[in-house]
Short mmCIF file of C-alpha atoms and ligand atoms in Angstrom, two decimals:
data_model
loop_
_atom_site.label_atom_id
_atom_site.label_comp_id
_atom_site.label_asym_id
_atom_site.label_seq_id
_atom_site.Cartn_x
_atom_site.Cartn_y
_atom_site.Cartn_z
CA MET A 24 -10.77 -9.33 -28.79
CA ALA A 25 -13.13 -11.97 -27.41
CA ALA A 26 -10.63 -13.43 -24.93
CA GLN A 27 -10.00 -10.04 -23.42
CA THR A 28 -13.70 -9.22 -23.12
CA ARG A 29 -14.30 -12.49 -21.32
CA ALA A 30 -11.37 -11.80 -19.01
CA ALA A 31 -12.71 -8.36 -18.18
CA PHE A 32 -16.08 -9.81 -17.15
CA ARG A 33 -14.52 -12.54 -15.03
CA TYR A 34 -13.31 -9.93 -12.56
CA GLU A 35 -15.44 -8.81 -9.65
CA PRO A 36 -16.80 -5.28 -9.58
CA ILE A 37 -14.33 -2.97 -7.92
CA GLU A 38 -16.38 -2.45 -4.70
CA THR A 39 -16.19 -6.11 -3.72
CA GLU A 40 -12.44 -6.48 -4.27
CA SER A 41 -9.81 -6.42 -1.51
CA PRO A 42 -8.57 -3.03 -0.21
CA PHE A 43 -5.29 -3.75 -2.02
CA ALA A 44 -7.07 -4.32 -5.37
CA ARG A 45 -9.23 -1.25 -4.86
CA ASP A 46 -6.31 1.02 -3.94
CA VAL A 47 -4.12 -0.26 -6.79
CA VAL A 48 -6.82 0.16 -9.45
CA ALA A 49 -7.73 3.62 -8.12
CA GLY A 50 -4.06 4.68 -7.97
CA LEU A 51 -3.15 3.40 -11.43
CA THR A 52 -6.20 4.98 -13.07
CA ALA A 53 -5.50 8.35 -11.37
CA ARG A 54 -3.36 11.06 -12.95
CA PRO A 55 -0.56 11.27 -11.98
CA LYS A 56 -0.44 7.54 -11.17
CA ARG A 57 0.26 6.66 -7.55
CA LEU A 58 0.34 3.70 -5.15
CA PRO A 59 0.14 3.82 -1.33
CA PRO A 60 3.49 2.99 0.32
CA LYS A 61 1.88 0.78 2.97
CA TYR A 62 1.69 -1.96 0.31
CA PHE A 63 5.50 -2.22 0.11
CA TYR A 64 5.44 -4.52 3.11
CA ASP A 65 4.54 -8.00 1.89
CA GLU A 66 6.90 -10.70 3.16
CA ALA A 67 9.62 -9.92 0.60
CA GLY A 68 9.14 -6.16 1.04
CA ALA A 69 9.42 -6.34 4.83
CA ARG A 70 12.68 -8.26 4.40
CA LEU A 71 14.00 -5.77 1.83
CA PHE A 72 13.17 -2.92 4.21
CA GLU A 73 15.23 -4.64 6.92
CA ASP A 74 18.11 -4.75 4.40
CA ILE A 75 17.65 -1.01 3.71
CA THR A 76 18.07 -0.23 7.41
CA GLU A 77 21.57 -1.75 7.24
CA LEU A 78 22.75 0.17 4.16
CA PRO A 79 25.66 2.58 4.68
CA GLU A 80 23.62 5.39 3.02
CA TYR A 81 20.42 4.83 5.04
CA TYR A 82 21.19 6.79 8.22
CA PRO A 83 17.68 7.04 9.83
CA THR A 84 17.65 3.65 11.59
CA ARG A 85 21.21 3.95 12.90
CA CYS A 86 20.63 7.51 14.12
CA GLU A 87 17.35 6.62 15.81
CA LEU A 88 18.95 3.61 17.53
CA GLU A 89 21.75 5.90 18.73
CA ILE A 90 19.18 8.24 20.32
CA LEU A 91 17.24 5.36 21.89
CA ARG A 92 20.40 3.82 23.40
CA GLU A 93 21.65 7.16 24.67
CA ARG A 94 18.31 8.43 25.99
CA ALA A 95 16.46 5.28 27.07
CA PRO A 96 16.43 6.27 30.79
CA GLU A 97 14.94 9.70 29.95
CA ILE A 98 12.40 8.22 27.55
CA ALA A 99 11.46 5.56 30.13
CA ARG A 100 10.07 8.33 32.37
CA PHE A 101 7.17 8.65 29.93
CA PHE A 102 6.00 5.08 30.67
CA PRO A 103 3.69 4.99 33.72
CA GLU A 104 3.66 2.08 36.16
CA SER A 105 1.89 -1.01 34.69
CA SER A 106 1.22 0.75 31.40
CA ALA A 107 0.74 -0.56 27.88
CA LEU A 108 3.14 0.45 25.11
CA VAL A 109 1.41 0.62 21.71
CA GLU A 110 3.79 0.60 18.74
CA PHE A 111 2.48 1.74 15.34
CA GLY A 112 4.16 -0.15 12.49
CA SER A 113 6.32 -2.36 14.69
CA GLY A 114 8.25 -4.31 12.02
CA SER A 115 11.42 -5.68 13.62
CA SER A 116 11.47 -5.29 17.42
CA LYS A 117 15.03 -3.97 17.67
CA LYS A 118 13.99 -0.46 18.76
CA VAL A 119 11.32 -1.39 21.26
CA ARG A 120 13.67 -3.83 23.00
CA ILE A 121 15.82 -0.89 24.05
CA LEU A 122 12.77 0.72 25.70
CA LEU A 123 11.44 -2.50 27.24
CA THR A 124 14.83 -3.15 28.83
CA ALA A 125 15.04 0.39 30.21
CA ALA A 126 11.41 0.47 31.43
CA PRO A 127 10.31 -2.56 33.45
CA THR A 128 7.22 -0.46 34.31
CA ILE A 129 5.75 -1.54 30.97
CA ALA A 130 3.28 -4.39 31.63
CA ALA A 131 1.99 -4.93 28.11
CA TYR A 132 3.33 -4.39 24.62
CA VAL A 133 0.89 -3.99 21.71
CA PRO A 134 2.72 -4.12 18.36
CA VAL A 135 0.47 -3.03 15.48
CA ASP A 136 1.59 -3.97 11.98
CA ILE A 137 0.21 -4.68 8.53
CA SER A 138 2.86 -7.37 7.92
CA SER A 139 1.55 -10.46 9.78
CA GLN A 140 4.57 -12.78 9.35
CA MET A 141 6.98 -10.43 11.04
CA LEU A 142 4.40 -9.52 13.71
CA VAL A 143 3.89 -13.13 14.86
CA GLN A 144 7.56 -14.05 14.74
CA GLU A 145 8.74 -10.97 16.65
CA ALA A 146 5.97 -11.45 19.24
CA ASP A 147 7.18 -15.01 19.96
CA GLU A 148 10.76 -13.83 20.39
CA LEU A 149 9.72 -11.03 22.73
CA ARG A 150 7.65 -13.39 24.92
CA ARG A 151 10.75 -15.57 25.26
CA ASP A 152 13.04 -12.67 26.13
CA TYR A 153 10.63 -10.72 28.39
CA PRO A 154 8.69 -13.45 30.23
CA SER A 155 6.73 -11.07 32.49
CA LEU A 156 5.61 -8.87 29.59
CA LYS A 157 2.17 -9.36 28.03
CA VAL A 158 2.70 -9.26 24.25
CA LEU A 159 -0.57 -8.57 22.41
CA PRO A 160 0.02 -8.19 18.65
CA VAL A 161 -2.63 -6.55 16.49
CA GLU A 162 -2.55 -7.18 12.75
CA ALA A 163 -3.93 -3.94 11.35
CA ASP A 164 -3.38 -1.09 8.95
CA PHE A 165 -2.83 1.69 11.48
CA THR A 166 -3.73 4.35 8.91
CA GLN A 167 -7.32 3.12 9.46
CA PRO A 168 -9.21 2.99 12.79
CA PHE A 169 -8.55 -0.23 14.74
CA ALA A 170 -9.34 -1.50 18.25
CA LEU A 171 -6.81 -1.99 21.04
CA PRO A 172 -6.93 -5.43 22.75
CA ALA A 173 -9.52 -5.62 25.56
CA GLU A 174 -6.74 -6.71 27.99
CA VAL A 175 -5.25 -3.20 28.04
CA ALA A 176 -8.56 -1.29 28.30
CA GLY A 177 -8.13 -0.26 31.93
CA THR A 178 -4.42 0.69 31.84
CA ALA A 179 -2.46 3.81 30.92
CA HIS A 180 -1.14 3.83 27.35
CA THR A 181 1.98 5.21 25.71
CA GLY A 182 2.37 5.35 21.96
CA PHE A 183 5.63 4.57 20.16
CA PHE A 184 5.86 5.54 16.48
CA PRO A 185 9.50 5.21 15.43
CA GLY A 186 11.24 5.21 12.07
CA SER A 187 9.82 8.50 10.77
CA THR A 188 6.93 6.53 9.29
CA ILE A 189 4.90 9.70 10.03
CA GLY A 190 6.84 11.09 7.04
CA ASN A 191 4.82 8.86 4.69
CA PHE A 192 1.73 10.95 5.44
CA GLU A 193 0.86 14.24 3.80
CA PRO A 194 1.04 16.91 6.54
CA HIS A 195 -2.79 17.02 6.81
CA GLU A 196 -2.89 13.21 7.09
CA ALA A 197 -0.15 13.32 9.74
CA CYS A 198 -2.34 15.74 11.68
CA ALA A 199 -5.37 13.41 11.36
CA PHE A 200 -3.26 10.43 12.46
CA LEU A 201 -1.92 12.29 15.51
CA ARG A 202 -5.47 13.30 16.51
CA HIS A 203 -6.72 9.76 16.07
CA ALA A 204 -3.77 8.39 18.09
CA GLY A 205 -4.56 10.92 20.83
CA ARG A 206 -8.16 9.75 21.06
CA MET A 207 -7.12 6.10 21.06
CA LEU A 208 -4.32 6.43 23.64
CA GLY A 209 -6.39 8.65 25.91
CA GLN A 210 -5.94 11.83 27.94
CA ARG A 211 -2.54 12.21 29.69
CA ALA A 212 -1.02 9.60 27.36
CA SER A 213 2.40 10.24 25.83
CA LEU A 214 3.60 9.55 22.32
CA ILE A 215 7.27 8.88 21.56
CA ILE A 216 7.74 9.57 17.88
CA GLY A 217 10.74 9.40 15.54
CA VAL A 218 10.99 12.13 12.90
CA ASP A 219 13.62 12.46 10.19
CA LEU A 220 15.14 15.93 9.81
CA VAL A 221 15.65 18.25 6.84
CA LYS A 222 19.31 18.11 5.77
CA ASP A 223 21.76 18.31 2.85
CA PRO A 224 19.87 16.97 -0.20
CA ASN A 225 22.91 14.89 -1.21
CA ILE A 226 22.63 12.87 1.98
CA LEU A 227 18.88 12.45 1.48
CA ASN A 228 19.21 11.44 -2.17
CA ALA A 229 21.86 8.82 -1.37
CA ALA A 230 19.72 7.35 1.43
CA TYR A 231 16.88 6.63 -1.01
CA ASP A 232 18.99 5.66 -4.03
CA ASP A 233 21.71 3.45 -2.57
CA ALA A 234 24.66 2.19 -4.58
CA ALA A 235 23.77 -1.48 -4.02
CA GLY A 236 20.30 -0.99 -5.48
CA VAL A 237 18.39 -2.36 -2.48
CA THR A 238 15.94 0.58 -2.39
CA ALA A 239 15.34 0.09 -6.12
CA LYS A 240 14.48 -3.58 -5.45
CA PHE A 241 12.20 -2.54 -2.57
CA ASN A 242 10.36 -0.09 -4.83
CA LEU A 243 10.08 -2.54 -7.76
CA ASN A 244 8.86 -5.30 -5.41
CA LEU A 245 5.52 -3.48 -5.34
CA LEU A 246 5.07 -4.45 -9.01
CA THR A 247 6.03 -8.06 -8.23
CA ARG A 248 3.37 -8.05 -5.51
CA ILE A 249 0.76 -6.68 -7.93
CA ASN A 250 1.72 -9.32 -10.50
CA ARG A 251 1.29 -12.10 -7.93
CA GLU A 252 -1.76 -10.92 -5.99
CA LEU A 253 -3.70 -9.03 -8.66
CA ASP A 254 -2.88 -11.06 -11.76
CA GLY A 255 -0.68 -8.30 -13.17
CA ASN A 256 1.81 -8.56 -16.01
CA PHE A 257 4.29 -5.79 -15.19
CA ASP A 258 7.66 -6.44 -16.85
CA LEU A 259 10.04 -5.22 -14.14
CA ALA A 260 12.84 -4.74 -16.67
CA THR A 261 10.83 -1.89 -18.25
CA PHE A 262 10.47 0.15 -15.03
CA SER A 263 13.13 2.06 -13.12
CA HIS A 264 13.47 3.36 -9.61
CA HIS A 265 13.57 7.17 -9.29
CA ALA A 266 14.13 8.84 -5.93
CA PHE A 267 14.88 12.52 -5.32
CA TYR A 268 14.53 15.23 -2.72
CA ASN A 269 11.81 17.79 -3.50
CA SER A 270 13.17 20.78 -1.60
CA GLU A 271 10.06 22.97 -1.99
CA ARG A 272 7.93 20.32 -0.31
CA HIS A 273 10.59 19.01 2.09
CA ARG A 274 10.13 15.44 0.99
CA ILE A 275 11.84 12.54 -0.71
CA GLU A 276 9.71 11.27 -3.57
CA MET A 277 10.00 7.73 -4.89
CA HIS A 278 8.64 6.84 -8.29
CA LEU A 279 8.63 3.89 -10.70
CA ALA A 280 9.16 5.19 -14.23
CA SER A 281 8.04 3.28 -17.31
CA ASN A 282 10.99 3.23 -19.72
CA LYS A 283 8.65 2.94 -22.71
CA ARG A 284 5.09 3.42 -23.89
CA GLN A 285 3.20 0.26 -22.91
CA LYS A 286 0.01 -1.36 -21.62
CA VAL A 287 -0.03 -3.45 -18.47
CA ARG A 288 -2.81 -5.72 -17.19
CA VAL A 289 -3.76 -5.31 -13.53
CA ALA A 290 -6.80 -6.95 -11.90
CA GLY A 291 -8.49 -7.32 -15.27
CA ARG A 292 -7.94 -3.71 -16.33
CA MET A 293 -5.51 -2.45 -18.96
CA ILE A 294 -3.34 0.40 -17.69
CA GLU A 295 -1.56 2.56 -20.27
CA PHE A 296 1.83 4.16 -19.69
CA ARG A 297 3.44 6.91 -21.72
CA ALA A 298 7.23 6.62 -22.17
CA GLY A 299 8.75 8.12 -19.01
CA GLU A 300 5.44 8.22 -17.13
CA THR A 301 5.83 7.45 -13.43
CA ILE A 302 3.91 5.85 -10.60
CA HIS A 303 4.47 7.92 -7.45
CA THR A 304 5.02 5.23 -4.80
CA GLU A 305 6.18 7.11 -1.71
CA ASN A 306 6.72 10.45 -0.05
CA SER A 307 9.01 10.68 2.94
CA TYR A 308 8.53 14.12 4.50
CA LYS A 309 11.39 15.69 6.43
CA TYR A 310 10.79 18.16 9.27
CA SER A 311 12.75 20.66 11.33
CA LEU A 312 12.47 20.38 15.12
CA GLU A 313 10.22 23.46 15.06
CA SER A 314 8.03 22.42 12.13
CA PHE A 315 7.29 19.06 13.71
CA ALA A 316 6.54 20.60 17.11
CA ALA A 317 4.11 22.98 15.38
CA LEU A 318 2.41 20.06 13.58
CA ALA A 319 2.07 18.23 16.93
CA ARG A 320 0.60 21.30 18.64
CA GLY A 321 -1.87 21.73 15.80
CA SER A 322 -2.92 18.09 16.30
CA GLY A 323 -3.81 18.35 19.99
CA TRP A 324 -0.46 17.26 21.48
CA THR A 325 2.03 19.19 23.62
CA PRO A 326 5.70 18.65 22.73
CA VAL A 327 7.61 18.22 26.00
CA SER A 328 11.05 16.83 25.06
CA VAL A 329 13.08 16.27 21.94
CA TRP A 330 16.34 14.43 21.41
CA THR A 331 18.61 14.15 18.37
CA ASP A 332 21.65 12.04 17.47
CA ALA A 333 25.10 13.66 17.70
CA GLY A 334 25.00 14.55 13.98
CA SER A 335 21.48 16.11 14.19
CA ASN A 336 20.22 13.85 11.43
CA PHE A 337 17.18 12.44 13.23
CA SER A 338 14.90 13.36 16.12
CA ILE A 339 12.71 11.69 18.71
CA HIS A 340 9.93 13.85 20.20
CA ALA A 341 8.01 13.15 23.39
CA LEU A 342 4.46 14.49 23.11
CA VAL A 343 1.86 14.60 25.88
CA ASN A 344 -1.88 14.49 25.26
CA GLU A 345 -3.37 17.14 27.51
CA GLY A 346 -6.86 16.40 26.27
C1 AVJ B 416 9.63 3.28 6.73
C2 AVJ B 416 8.62 5.19 5.79
C3 AVJ B 416 10.36 5.42 7.36
O1 AVJ B 416 10.61 6.83 4.42
O2 AVJ B 416 12.59 6.28 5.06
C4 AVJ B 416 13.06 3.61 3.09
C5 AVJ B 416 10.64 3.80 4.01
N1 AVJ B 416 11.49 3.94 1.68
N2 AVJ B 416 13.59 3.67 1.87
C6 AVJ B 416 11.42 6.02 4.85
C7 AVJ B 416 11.72 3.79 2.96
C8 AVJ B 416 12.65 3.86 1.02
C9 AVJ B 416 10.96 4.59 5.20
N3 AVJ B 416 9.89 4.61 6.24
#
């Protein structure tokens, strides 16, 4: 087909495309097909995630907020005088506000997020509400190396990585991230990190396949984003959200399953789907208190405190970087 040949040549070679285009083409031409979960968070996706955090089935955010409210004074002891708090994947600032209020020792707050809209808006609101706090947002993909603002170079740093976002990494990637964070935050730095816990699979399955279908919309929004940004022609009505707990691997898996055999255009390539074939869009690893402490130790950190909510659904660990 002449039109299709022309279209294929119009596209840039894969090396010169955006990271999003490169990752999507690589993931959809791999077997099994996969897409990195960091791309969920365009403007619509970031909003859908905020809706997820309010679902009755999605316990992690509520449980983590419970721990933060209950334990803020104990957590605040990990923030040295005049220090900088660096938050990985800041999103909405609801959680960090609890810490900022409990710890006036924090002089600067460095939110790092891939979603620029939310980053700028939340930064403005924080400057209004905490007038003596330096708010220094960094728009970056924290799974890749990035630089901290020069303004905080001379000060002590504490990391804050809430939400169990660490669960999106494969265990070996989580280890690499923790090592990288340790180097960036410096010797003697602490890291306050939220980690979702292994539990009854029924509770886990419900949390990622809610009755209102918000998680399904969040998952499918990735295809809408590809259609818009990479000239895709995914028909969302022909894909369904699948989420289930993989108990051997201690992780929730999210997939998008093609309901039929079909071809889809993405960034000038044709991607073929078998009936029932899935795109693996997310893993959300669950840990025990011990398994996470062991991962932290193996990544150069020393676990010093851990807190859970009353129902033992979720944990927050305090790790210290002893160099
Ligand atoms: C933001 C990675 C912590 O794994 O629970 C929620 C994302 N995906 N529902 C999680 C998510 C589907 C969330 N994290």
